[in-house]
PDB file of C-alpha atoms in Angstrom:
ATOM      1  CA  MET A   1     223.391 136.650  58.961  1.00  0.00           C
ATOM      2  CA  LYS A   2     227.083 136.139  59.727  1.00  0.00           C
ATOM      3  CA  TYR A   3     229.610 138.219  58.295  1.00  0.00           C
ATOM      4  CA  LEU A   4     233.168 139.713  58.615  1.00  0.00           C
ATOM      5  CA  ASP A   5     234.041 142.234  61.082  1.00  0.00           C
ATOM      6  CA  ASN A   6     235.995 145.323  60.114  1.00  0.00           C
ATOM      7  CA  ILE A   7     239.207 143.708  61.094  1.00  0.00           C
ATOM      8  CA  GLY A   8     238.493 140.715  58.894  1.00  0.00           C
ATOM      9  CA  ASN A   9     239.672 137.995  61.100  1.00  0.00           C
ATOM     10  CA  GLN A  10     236.468 136.814  63.080  1.00  0.00           C
ATOM     11  CA  PHE A  11     232.812 136.147  62.255  1.00  0.00           C
ATOM     12  CA  PHE A  12     230.127 138.160  64.007  1.00  0.00           C
ATOM     13  CA  ILE A  13     226.783 136.257  64.558  1.00  0.00           C
ATOM     14  CA  ASN A  14     223.694 138.063  66.133  1.00  0.00           C
ATOM     15  CA  GLY A  15     225.813 140.382  68.271  1.00  0.00           C
ATOM     16  CA  ASN A  16     228.607 138.036  69.245  1.00  0.00           C
ATOM     17  CA  TYR A  17     232.005 136.729  67.931  1.00  0.00           C
ATOM     18  CA  THR A  18     232.388 133.248  67.221  1.00  0.00           C
ATOM     19  CA  VAL A  19     235.459 131.477  68.543  1.00  0.00           C
ATOM     20  CA  GLN A  20     236.627 130.411  65.222  1.00  0.00           C
ATOM     21  CA  SER A  21     238.794 132.785  63.538  1.00  0.00           C
ATOM     22  CA  LEU A  22     238.790 133.154  59.772  1.00  0.00           C
ATOM     23  CA  ILE A  23     241.386 131.396  57.688  1.00  0.00           C
ATOM     24  CA  TRP A  24     242.540 133.538  54.734  1.00  0.00           C
ATOM     25  CA  ASP A  25     243.443 130.752  52.559  1.00  0.00           C
ATOM     26  CA  ASP A  26     239.796 129.526  52.603  1.00  0.00           C
ATOM     27  CA  ILE A  27     238.610 132.967  51.590  1.00  0.00           C
ATOM     28  CA  ARG A  28     241.284 133.018  48.859  1.00  0.00           C
ATOM     29  CA  ILE A  29     239.835 129.672  47.481  1.00  0.00           C
ATOM     30  CA  PHE A  30     236.155 130.960  47.961  1.00  0.00           C
ATOM     31  CA  LEU A  31     237.066 133.918  45.734  1.00  0.00           C
ATOM     32  CA  ALA A  32     238.662 131.468  42.912  1.00  0.00           C
ATOM     33  CA  VAL A  33     235.572 129.382  43.036  1.00  0.00           C
ATOM     34  CA  ALA A  34     233.224 132.452  42.732  1.00  0.00           C
ATOM     35  CA  ARG A  35     235.167 133.772  39.975  1.00  0.00           C
ATOM     36  CA  THR A  36     235.741 130.552  37.932  1.00  0.00           C
ATOM     37  CA  GLY A  37     232.370 128.770  38.739  1.00  0.00           C
ATOM     38  CA  THR A  38     233.987 125.300  39.072  1.00  0.00           C
ATOM     39  CA  ILE A  39     236.107 123.511  41.448  1.00  0.00           C
ATOM     40  CA  SER A  40     238.417 122.142  38.669  1.00  0.00           C
ATOM     41  CA  LYS A  41     239.101 125.501  37.305  1.00  0.00           C
ATOM     42  CA  SER A  42     239.792 127.049  40.582  1.00  0.00           C
ATOM     43  CA  ALA A  43     242.246 124.242  41.383  1.00  0.00           C
ATOM     44  CA  ALA A  44     244.079 124.894  38.089  1.00  0.00           C
ATOM     45  CA  LEU A  45     244.022 128.707  38.751  1.00  0.00           C
ATOM     46  CA  LEU A  46     245.613 128.139  42.340  1.00  0.00           C
ATOM     47  CA  GLY A  47     247.873 125.333  41.554  1.00  0.00           C
ATOM     48  CA  ILE A  48     246.284 122.942  44.110  1.00  0.00           C
ATOM     49  CA  GLY A  49     244.352 119.809  44.061  1.00  0.00           C
ATOM     50  CA  VAL A  50     240.554 119.632  43.336  1.00  0.00           C
ATOM     51  CA  ALA A  51     239.951 117.724  46.654  1.00  0.00           C
ATOM     52  CA  THR A  52     241.687 120.511  48.464  1.00  0.00           C
ATOM     53  CA  VAL A  53     239.500 123.323  46.931  1.00  0.00           C
ATOM     54  CA  SER A  54     236.354 121.238  47.582  1.00  0.00           C
ATOM     55  CA  ARG A  55     237.412 120.480  51.372  1.00  0.00           C
ATOM     56  CA  LYS A  56     238.206 123.983  51.996  1.00  0.00           C
ATOM     57  CA  ILE A  57     234.789 125.361  50.540  1.00  0.00           C
ATOM     58  CA  GLU A  58     232.936 122.745  52.716  1.00  0.00           C
ATOM     59  CA  ARG A  59     234.953 124.020  55.817  1.00  0.00           C
ATOM     60  CA  LEU A  60     234.109 127.526  55.014  1.00  0.00           C
ATOM     61  CA  GLU A  61     230.437 126.545  54.757  1.00  0.00           C
ATOM     62  CA  ASP A  62     230.763 124.609  57.972  1.00  0.00           C
ATOM     63  CA  THR A  63     232.220 127.620  59.668  1.00  0.00           C
ATOM     64  CA  PHE A  64     229.551 130.060  58.659  1.00  0.00           C
ATOM     65  CA  GLY A  65     226.869 127.268  59.062  1.00  0.00           C
ATOM     66  CA  ILE A  66     225.240 128.315  55.664  1.00  0.00           C
ATOM     67  CA  PRO A  67     225.459 127.147  51.882  1.00  0.00           C
ATOM     68  CA  LEU A  68     227.687 129.534  50.085  1.00  0.00           C
ATOM     69  CA  PHE A  69     227.336 128.023  46.616  1.00  0.00           C
ATOM     70  CA  LEU A  70     224.469 126.154  44.813  1.00  0.00           C
ATOM     71  CA  ARG A  71     225.887 123.190  43.189  1.00  0.00           C
ATOM     72  CA  HIS A  72     224.768 122.530  39.643  1.00  0.00           C
ATOM     73  CA  GLN A  73     225.881 120.152  36.763  1.00  0.00           C
ATOM     74  CA  ALA A  74     227.319 123.236  34.923  1.00  0.00           C
ATOM     75  CA  GLY A  75     229.323 124.518  38.098  1.00  0.00           C
ATOM     76  CA  TYR A  76     229.009 126.490  41.219  1.00  0.00           C
ATOM     77  CA  ARG A  77     226.892 129.620  41.595  1.00  0.00           C
ATOM     78  CA  LEU A  78     226.833 131.917  44.691  1.00  0.00           C
ATOM     79  CA  THR A  79     223.830 131.748  47.103  1.00  0.00           C
ATOM     80  CA  GLU A  80     222.398 135.086  48.333  1.00  0.00           C
ATOM     81  CA  ASP A  81     224.438 134.875  51.421  1.00  0.00           C
ATOM     82  CA  GLY A  82     227.607 133.756  49.390  1.00  0.00           C
ATOM     83  CA  ALA A  83     227.060 136.944  47.234  1.00  0.00           C
ATOM     84  CA  GLU A  84     226.967 138.997  50.335  1.00  0.00           C
ATOM     85  CA  LEU A  85     230.259 137.484  51.721  1.00  0.00           C
ATOM     86  CA  LEU A  86     232.017 137.895  48.105  1.00  0.00           C
ATOM     87  CA  GLU A  87     232.117 141.824  48.463  1.00  0.00           C
ATOM     88  CA  LYS A  88     233.723 141.508  51.894  1.00  0.00           C
ATOM     89  CA  ALA A  89     236.092 138.650  50.816  1.00  0.00           C
ATOM     90  CA  LYS A  90     237.161 141.126  47.783  1.00  0.00           C
ATOM     91  CA  ALA A  91     238.036 143.668  50.512  1.00  0.00           C
ATOM     92  CA  MET A  92     240.014 141.327  52.447  1.00  0.00           C
ATOM     93  CA  GLU A  93     241.838 140.264  49.172  1.00  0.00           C
ATOM     94  CA  MET A  94     242.729 144.034  48.535  1.00  0.00           C
ATOM     95  CA  ALA A  95     243.847 144.365  52.238  1.00  0.00           C
ATOM     96  CA  ALA A  96     246.146 141.231  52.128  1.00  0.00           C
ATOM     97  CA  SER A  97     247.674 142.280  48.944  1.00  0.00           C
ATOM     98  CA  SER A  98     248.430 145.649  50.204  1.00  0.00           C
ATOM     99  CA  LEU A  99     249.905 144.289  53.280  1.00  0.00           C
ATOM    100  CA  LEU A 100     252.141 141.816  51.462  1.00  0.00           C
ATOM    101  CA  PHE A 101     253.162 144.510  48.915  1.00  0.00           C
ATOM    102  CA  ASP A 102     254.075 147.058  51.645  1.00  0.00           C
ATOM    103  CA  ALA A 103     256.146 144.479  53.407  1.00  0.00           C
ATOM    104  CA  ASP A 104     258.421 144.395  50.392  1.00  0.00           C
ATOM    105  CA  THR A 105     258.769 148.089  49.925  1.00  0.00           C
ATOM    106  CA  ARG A 106     261.939 148.341  52.043  1.00  0.00           C
ATOM    107  CA  ALA A 107     263.699 145.810  49.791  1.00  0.00           C
ATOM    108  CA  VAL A 108     265.895 147.481  47.092  1.00  0.00           C
ATOM    109  CA  ILE A 109     264.702 145.996  43.916  1.00  0.00           C
ATOM    110  CA  ALA A 110     266.914 147.422  40.963  1.00  0.00           C
ATOM    111  CA  GLY A 111     267.791 146.566  37.325  1.00  0.00           C
ATOM    112  CA  THR A 112     266.034 145.617  34.257  1.00  0.00           C
ATOM    113  CA  VAL A 113     263.526 142.828  33.748  1.00  0.00           C
ATOM    114  CA  ARG A 114     262.350 141.738  30.257  1.00  0.00           C
ATOM    115  CA  LEU A 115     258.877 140.678  30.048  1.00  0.00           C
ATOM    116  CA  ALA A 116     257.462 139.092  26.733  1.00  0.00           C
ATOM    117  CA  THR A 117     253.628 139.012  26.528  1.00  0.00           C
ATOM    118  CA  LEU A 118     250.589 139.498  24.294  1.00  0.00           C
ATOM    119  CA  GLU A 119     249.745 142.830  22.923  1.00  0.00           C
ATOM    120  CA  THR A 120     246.371 142.298  24.603  1.00  0.00           C
ATOM    121  CA  LEU A 121     247.741 141.737  28.132  1.00  0.00           C
ATOM    122  CA  ALA A 122     250.284 144.469  27.822  1.00  0.00           C
ATOM    123  CA  ASN A 123     247.919 147.260  26.753  1.00  0.00           C
ATOM    124  CA  HIS A 124     244.619 146.412  28.451  1.00  0.00           C
ATOM    125  CA  LEU A 125     245.979 145.103  31.786  1.00  0.00           C
ATOM    126  CA  ILE A 126     249.884 145.392  32.561  1.00  0.00           C
ATOM    127  CA  MET A 127     250.155 149.049  31.597  1.00  0.00           C
ATOM    128  CA  GLN A 128     247.250 150.069  33.889  1.00  0.00           C
ATOM    129  CA  ASN A 129     248.666 148.104  36.840  1.00  0.00           C
ATOM    130  CA  LEU A 130     252.416 148.937  36.296  1.00  0.00           C
ATOM    131  CA  PRO A 131     252.286 152.326  38.120  1.00  0.00           C
ATOM    132  CA  ALA A 132     251.764 150.535  41.538  1.00  0.00           C
ATOM    133  CA  LEU A 133     254.900 148.351  41.090  1.00  0.00           C
ATOM    134  CA  GLN A 134     257.213 151.287  39.973  1.00  0.00           C
ATOM    135  CA  LYS A 135     255.880 153.427  42.684  1.00  0.00           C
ATOM    136  CA  ASN A 136     257.402 151.155  45.224  1.00  0.00           C
ATOM    137  CA  HIS A 137     260.462 150.260  43.057  1.00  0.00           C
ATOM    138  CA  PRO A 138     261.602 153.329  41.121  1.00  0.00           C
ATOM    139  CA  ASN A 139     264.818 151.588  40.177  1.00  0.00           C
ATOM    140  CA  LEU A 140     263.232 148.967  38.488  1.00  0.00           C
ATOM    141  CA  THR A 141     263.013 149.110  34.694  1.00  0.00           C
ATOM    142  CA  ILE A 142     260.363 146.810  32.826  1.00  0.00           C
ATOM    143  CA  GLU A 143     261.158 146.119  29.240  1.00  0.00           C
ATOM    144  CA  ILE A 144     257.950 144.788  27.565  1.00  0.00           C
ATOM    145  CA  THR A 145     258.079 142.806  24.256  1.00  0.00           C
ATOM    146  CA  THR A 146     254.844 142.228  22.619  1.00  0.00           C
ATOM    147  CA  ASP A 147     254.476 139.692  19.746  1.00  0.00           C
ATOM    148  CA  ILE A 148     252.161 137.070  18.661  1.00  0.00           C
ATOM    149  CA  TYR A 149     254.789 134.714  18.532  1.00  0.00           C
ATOM    150  CA  SER A 150     256.564 133.292  21.545  1.00  0.00           C
ATOM    151  CA  VAL A 151     260.028 134.621  22.339  1.00  0.00           C
ATOM    152  CA  ASN A 152     262.720 132.164  23.142  1.00  0.00           C
ATOM    153  CA  LEU A 153     263.616 132.575  26.862  1.00  0.00           C
ATOM    154  CA  HIS A 154     266.651 130.285  26.246  1.00  0.00           C
ATOM    155  CA  ARG A 155     268.220 132.741  23.945  1.00  0.00           C
ATOM    156  CA  ARG A 156     267.797 135.415  26.732  1.00  0.00           C
ATOM    157  CA  ASP A 157     265.260 137.269  24.433  1.00  0.00           C
ATOM    158  CA  ALA A 158     263.313 137.742  27.699  1.00  0.00           C
ATOM    159  CA  ASP A 159     263.519 136.928  31.386  1.00  0.00           C
ATOM    160  CA  LEU A 160     259.880 135.842  31.925  1.00  0.00           C
ATOM    161  CA  ALA A 161     256.834 135.684  29.629  1.00  0.00           C
ATOM    162  CA  LEU A 162     253.087 135.555  29.759  1.00  0.00           C
ATOM    163  CA  ARG A 163     251.992 133.008  27.252  1.00  0.00           C
ATOM    164  CA  ILE A 164     248.911 131.175  26.146  1.00  0.00           C
ATOM    165  CA  VAL A 165     250.705 128.180  24.852  1.00  0.00           C
ATOM    166  CA  ARG A 166     252.443 126.067  27.463  1.00  0.00           C
ATOM    167  CA  PRO A 167     256.160 125.432  26.597  1.00  0.00           C
ATOM    168  CA  GLU A 168     256.904 121.621  26.482  1.00  0.00           C
ATOM    169  CA  GLN A 169     260.550 121.643  26.821  1.00  0.00           C
ATOM    170  CA  GLY A 170     263.667 123.713  28.185  1.00  0.00           C
ATOM    171  CA  HIS A 171     264.679 124.704  31.646  1.00  0.00           C
ATOM    172  CA  VAL A 172     261.870 126.866  32.621  1.00  0.00           C
ATOM    173  CA  ASN A 173     259.623 127.290  35.704  1.00  0.00           C
ATOM    174  CA  VAL A 174     255.943 127.295  34.366  1.00  0.00           C
ATOM    175  CA  ARG A 175     252.587 128.181  36.207  1.00  0.00           C
ATOM    176  CA  GLN A 176     249.011 128.794  35.170  1.00  0.00           C
ATOM    177  CA  LEU A 177     247.777 132.169  36.307  1.00  0.00           C
ATOM    178  CA  GLY A 178     244.500 132.386  34.736  1.00  0.00           C
ATOM    179  CA  THR A 179     242.414 132.057  31.593  1.00  0.00           C
ATOM    180  CA  LEU A 180     242.147 134.460  28.462  1.00  0.00           C
ATOM    181  CA  GLY A 181     238.685 134.400  27.355  1.00  0.00           C
ATOM    182  CA  LEU A 182     237.451 135.114  23.809  1.00  0.00           C
ATOM    183  CA  GLY A 183     234.236 135.989  22.479  1.00  0.00           C
ATOM    184  CA  LEU A 184     232.572 137.268  19.218  1.00  0.00           C
ATOM    185  CA  TYR A 185     231.815 140.889  18.932  1.00  0.00           C
ATOM    186  CA  GLY A 186     230.564 143.488  16.308  1.00  0.00           C
ATOM    187  CA  SER A 187     229.185 147.082  16.351  1.00  0.00           C
ATOM    188  CA  GLU A 188     225.682 147.680  17.091  1.00  0.00           C
ATOM    189  CA  ALA A 189     225.115 149.185  13.669  1.00  0.00           C
ATOM    190  CA  TYR A 190     226.525 146.195  11.878  1.00  0.00           C
ATOM    191  CA  LEU A 191     224.478 143.790  14.138  1.00  0.00           C
ATOM    192  CA  ALA A 192     221.354 145.751  13.596  1.00  0.00           C
ATOM    193  CA  THR A 193     221.872 144.785   9.808  1.00  0.00           C
ATOM    194  CA  CYS A 194     222.210 141.116  10.476  1.00  0.00           C
ATOM    195  CA  PRO A 195     219.344 138.416  10.382  1.00  0.00           C
ATOM    196  CA  SER A 196     218.294 137.179  13.827  1.00  0.00           C
ATOM    197  CA  GLY A 197     219.912 133.793  13.256  1.00  0.00           C
ATOM    198  CA  ILE A 198     223.259 135.407  13.773  1.00  0.00           C
ATOM    199  CA  PHE A 199     222.491 135.353  17.538  1.00  0.00           C
ATOM    200  CA  LYS A 200     221.779 131.555  17.347  1.00  0.00           C
ATOM    201  CA  GLY A 201     225.112 130.834  15.827  1.00  0.00           C
ATOM    202  CA  GLU A 202     223.940 131.106  12.220  1.00  0.00           C
ATOM    203  CA  TYR A 203     226.881 132.820  10.495  1.00  0.00           C
ATOM    204  CA  ASP A 204     226.578 132.136   6.727  1.00  0.00           C
ATOM    205  CA  ASN A 205     225.573 135.526   5.720  1.00  0.00           C
ATOM    206  CA  ALA A 206     227.907 137.254   8.186  1.00  0.00           C
ATOM    207  CA  ASN A 207     231.224 139.161   7.451  1.00  0.00           C
ATOM    208  CA  PHE A 208     234.237 138.358   9.591  1.00  0.00           C
ATOM    209  CA  ILE A 209     237.431 140.073  10.543  1.00  0.00           C
ATOM    210  CA  GLY A 210     240.400 137.939  11.354  1.00  0.00           C
ATOM    211  CA  TRP A 211     244.156 137.268  10.964  1.00  0.00           C
ATOM    212  CA  THR A 212     246.432 137.252   8.139  1.00  0.00           C
ATOM    213  CA  ASN A 213     247.742 133.761   7.046  1.00  0.00           C
ATOM    214  CA  GLU A 214     250.947 133.962   8.929  1.00  0.00           C
ATOM    215  CA  HIS A 215     248.830 133.736  12.227  1.00  0.00           C
ATOM    216  CA  SER A 216     246.748 130.775  11.232  1.00  0.00           C
ATOM    217  CA  GLN A 217     248.033 128.911  14.328  1.00  0.00           C
ATOM    218  CA  LEU A 218     245.990 131.255  16.668  1.00  0.00           C
ATOM    219  CA  PRO A 219     242.889 129.749  18.220  1.00  0.00           C
ATOM    220  CA  SER A 220     240.640 132.558  16.871  1.00  0.00           C
ATOM    221  CA  SER A 221     242.017 131.797  13.399  1.00  0.00           C
ATOM    222  CA  ASN A 222     241.162 128.151  13.620  1.00  0.00           C
ATOM    223  CA  TRP A 223     237.632 128.980  15.000  1.00  0.00           C
ATOM    224  CA  LEU A 224     237.007 131.351  12.063  1.00  0.00           C
ATOM    225  CA  GLU A 225     238.391 128.632   9.479  1.00  0.00           C
ATOM    226  CA  GLN A 226     235.852 126.000  10.695  1.00  0.00           C
ATOM    227  CA  THR A 227     233.102 128.821  10.800  1.00  0.00           C
ATOM    228  CA  LEU A 228     233.740 130.209   7.312  1.00  0.00           C
ATOM    229  CA  ARG A 229     234.152 126.853   5.552  1.00  0.00           C
ATOM    230  CA  GLY A 230     235.962 128.252   2.720  1.00  0.00           C
ATOM    231  CA  ARG A 231     234.546 131.773   2.629  1.00  0.00           C
ATOM    232  CA  PRO A 232     237.016 134.559   2.766  1.00  0.00           C
ATOM    233  CA  LEU A 233     237.488 137.143   5.485  1.00  0.00           C
ATOM    234  CA  SER A 234     236.168 140.627   4.812  1.00  0.00           C
ATOM    235  CA  VAL A 235     239.255 141.965   6.525  1.00  0.00           C
ATOM    236  CA  ALA A 236     242.421 140.387   7.630  1.00  0.00           C
ATOM    237  CA  THR A 237     244.855 142.193   9.973  1.00  0.00           C
ATOM    238  CA  THR A 238     248.142 141.622  12.029  1.00  0.00           C
ATOM    239  CA  SER A 239     246.916 143.097  15.328  1.00  0.00           C
ATOM    240  CA  ILE A 240     244.058 143.029  17.987  1.00  0.00           C
ATOM    241  CA  PHE A 241     243.898 146.757  17.600  1.00  0.00           C
ATOM    242  CA  SER A 242     243.402 146.853  13.920  1.00  0.00           C
ATOM    243  CA  GLN A 243     240.581 144.099  14.422  1.00  0.00           C
ATOM    244  CA  ILE A 244     238.717 146.314  17.043  1.00  0.00           C
ATOM    245  CA  ALA A 245     238.918 149.178  14.741  1.00  0.00           C
ATOM    246  CA  ALA A 246     237.483 147.212  11.762  1.00  0.00           C
ATOM    247  CA  ALA A 247     234.736 145.849  14.046  1.00  0.00           C
ATOM    248  CA  ASN A 248     233.881 149.470  15.347  1.00  0.00           C
ATOM    249  CA  ALA A 249     233.813 150.543  11.591  1.00  0.00           C
ATOM    250  CA  GLY A 250     231.145 147.943  10.862  1.00  0.00           C
ATOM    251  CA  LEU A 251     233.282 145.688   8.651  1.00  0.00           C
ATOM    252  CA  GLY A 252     232.075 142.476  10.320  1.00  0.00           C
ATOM    253  CA  LEU A 253     232.300 140.268  13.455  1.00  0.00           C
ATOM    254  CA  ALA A 254     235.598 139.619  15.187  1.00  0.00           C
ATOM    255  CA  VAL A 255     236.795 136.979  17.671  1.00  0.00           C
ATOM    256  CA  LEU A 256     238.314 139.149  20.336  1.00  0.00           C
ATOM    257  CA  PRO A 257     239.707 138.799  23.985  1.00  0.00           C
ATOM    258  CA  HIS A 258     237.040 139.934  26.258  1.00  0.00           C
ATOM    259  CA  ILE A 259     239.399 142.318  28.077  1.00  0.00           C
ATOM    260  CA  ALA A 260     240.371 144.002  24.833  1.00  0.00           C
ATOM    261  CA  ALA A 261     236.810 144.188  23.418  1.00  0.00           C
ATOM    262  CA  SER A 262     235.198 145.383  26.440  1.00  0.00           C
ATOM    263  CA  SER A 263     237.246 148.512  26.667  1.00  0.00           C
ATOM    264  CA  SER A 264     235.773 149.483  23.280  1.00  0.00           C
ATOM    265  CA  ALA A 265     232.268 151.038  23.985  1.00  0.00           C
ATOM    266  CA  GLY A 266     231.394 150.672  20.336  1.00  0.00           C
ATOM    267  CA  LEU A 267     231.511 146.924  20.596  1.00  0.00           C
ATOM    268  CA  THR A 268     228.868 144.438  21.633  1.00  0.00           C
ATOM    269  CA  CYS A 269     229.079 140.687  22.440  1.00  0.00           C
ATOM    270  CA  ILE A 270     226.854 138.178  20.631  1.00  0.00           C
ATOM    271  CA  SER A 271     228.527 135.046  21.947  1.00  0.00           C
ATOM    272  CA  ARG A 272     230.671 135.076  25.214  1.00  0.00           C
ATOM    273  CA  ASP A 273     232.018 131.523  25.069  1.00  0.00           C
ATOM    274  CA  LEU A 274     233.414 130.119  21.734  1.00  0.00           C
ATOM    275  CA  GLY A 275     235.126 127.119  23.417  1.00  0.00           C
ATOM    276  CA  ILE A 276     238.532 128.540  22.520  1.00  0.00           C
ATOM    277  CA  ASP A 277     239.526 130.263  25.842  1.00  0.00           C
ATOM    278  CA  LYS A 278     243.278 129.837  26.522  1.00  0.00           C
ATOM    279  CA  PRO A 279     245.162 129.393  29.829  1.00  0.00           C
ATOM    280  CA  ILE A 280     247.669 132.273  30.803  1.00  0.00           C
ATOM    281  CA  TRP A 281     251.039 130.747  31.634  1.00  0.00           C
ATOM    282  CA  LEU A 282     253.751 132.455  33.586  1.00  0.00           C
ATOM    283  CA  VAL A 283     257.129 131.203  32.406  1.00  0.00           C
ATOM    284  CA  ILE A 284     260.341 131.956  33.874  1.00  0.00           C
ATOM    285  CA  GLN A 285     263.879 130.853  33.087  1.00  0.00           C
ATOM    286  CA  SER A 286     264.908 128.451  35.820  1.00  0.00           C
ATOM    287  CA  ASP A 287     268.216 130.106  36.516  1.00  0.00           C
ATOM    288  CA  LEU A 288     266.516 133.404  37.181  1.00  0.00           C
ATOM    289  CA  ALA A 289     263.610 132.224  39.398  1.00  0.00           C
ATOM    290  CA  HIS A 290     265.366 133.217  42.625  1.00  0.00           C
ATOM    291  CA  SER A 291     266.485 136.625  41.400  1.00  0.00           C
ATOM    292  CA  PRO A 292     264.730 139.190  43.580  1.00  0.00           C
ATOM    293  CA  ARG A 293     263.745 141.538  40.752  1.00  0.00           C
ATOM    294  CA  ILE A 294     262.310 138.636  38.769  1.00  0.00           C
ATOM    295  CA  ARG A 295     260.478 137.296  41.672  1.00  0.00           C
ATOM    296  CA  LYS A 296     259.180 140.722  42.182  1.00  0.00           C
ATOM    297  CA  VAL A 297     257.657 141.139  38.776  1.00  0.00           C
ATOM    298  CA  ALA A 298     256.364 137.532  38.834  1.00  0.00           C
ATOM    299  CA  ASP A 299     254.516 138.125  41.888  1.00  0.00           C
ATOM    300  CA  PHE A 300     253.155 141.343  40.397  1.00  0.00           C
ATOM    301  CA  LEU A 301     251.933 139.526  37.392  1.00  0.00           C
ATOM    302  CA  ALA A 302     250.436 136.750  39.168  1.00  0.00           C
ATOM    303  CA  ASP A 303     248.398 139.040  41.614  1.00  0.00           C
ATOM    304  CA  MET A 304     247.373 141.310  38.677  1.00  0.00           C
ATOM    305  CA  ILE A 305     246.091 138.281  36.723  1.00  0.00           C
ATOM    306  CA  TYR A 306     244.256 136.757  39.693  1.00  0.00           C
ATOM    307  CA  GLN A 307     242.345 139.982  40.914  1.00  0.00           C
ATOM    308  CA  ASN A 308     241.404 140.733  37.095  1.00  0.00           C
ATOM    309  CA  GLN A 309     240.199 137.094  36.253  1.00  0.00           C
ATOM    310  CA  ASP A 310     236.617 138.067  36.190  1.00  0.00           C
ATOM    311  CA  LYS A 311     237.496 140.768  33.170  1.00  0.00           C
ATOM    312  CA  LEU A 312     240.018 138.340  31.490  1.00  0.00           C
ATOM    313  CA  SER A 313     237.454 135.533  31.434  1.00  0.00           C
ATOM    314  CA  GLY A 314     234.504 137.746  30.352  1.00  0.00           C
ATOM    315  CA  GLN A 315     232.408 137.247  33.487  1.00  0.00           C
ATOM    316  CA  THR A 316     232.324 141.072  33.800  1.00  0.00           C
ATOM    317  CA  GLY A 317     232.337 144.200  31.788  1.00  0.00           C
ATOM    318  CA  ILE A 318     230.919 142.705  28.728  1.00  0.00           C
ATOM    319  CA  ASN A 319     228.133 144.791  26.771  1.00  0.00           C
ATOM    320  CA  PHE A 320     225.603 142.357  25.296  1.00  0.00           C
ATOM    321  CA  PHE A 321     223.684 143.149  22.227  1.00  0.00           C
ATOM    322  CA  LYS A 322     219.943 143.912  22.814  1.00  0.00           C
ATOM    323  CA  ASN A 323     217.890 143.270  19.743  1.00  0.00           C
TER     324      ASN A 323
END
């Protein structure tokens, strides 16, 4: 078996090093395909062409002399050798991120950066990762605004934003960082009272928790409207946290972001893919794009989303119901 050495820059085969050094960009693309399961999603995630992703995966497989993925109509799945490489590739990713981050620690980054984002991303992802940024840049203040509605960057409501709706106008730089996955969740106690058809998508007798009317533009609201076909919600709220609490209380099923629902031990998933996953866009005011403190926060957000894409898309951390 070929594998990475402890240095991470060469391959080791049957006691001998190959002459071909590892190209980090190929490993980065390998990780993206392993996490997303498709070439097209990986290309969108990394902001490069589909042909480039495919070519670099083939080059990496040629370097190892073994297939790393099984190609299926539904996407790419890791082979046994690919799964072994995955853990070593993740270690390389962490080392590379640490190296790049440490290289910037001498730069003086100070001032206030105003970030607008979703409540879900702020509370279940950003806050947990923010200490690493502030440890290296203690003079940097992050103002975080959480709201369902998009703030207006042109009015200087924020310097940059993480959105699930891509802005179609204005002088902003836009980049897709990842995907926010949504699934259908309920408490085990509530699911135990439901007929078995609910696990096959038969929801006629199920109670649902959702958003109030002023949030009808959200993808989960649209899905619930189509599913309920005129039936009322059992509970309507204005926040994800309230919906999680209602679902834990056994008041019905809720369409929730995986990263938020998986943090609640009382919730289980009965449908991981509802067809309403949303891209996560990083939006920056164009005239601020070259500001050192804005770039620092933008890089922090991009790296955070990239490293947590499995959790965001619902590929890991989900507790499925066992009936």
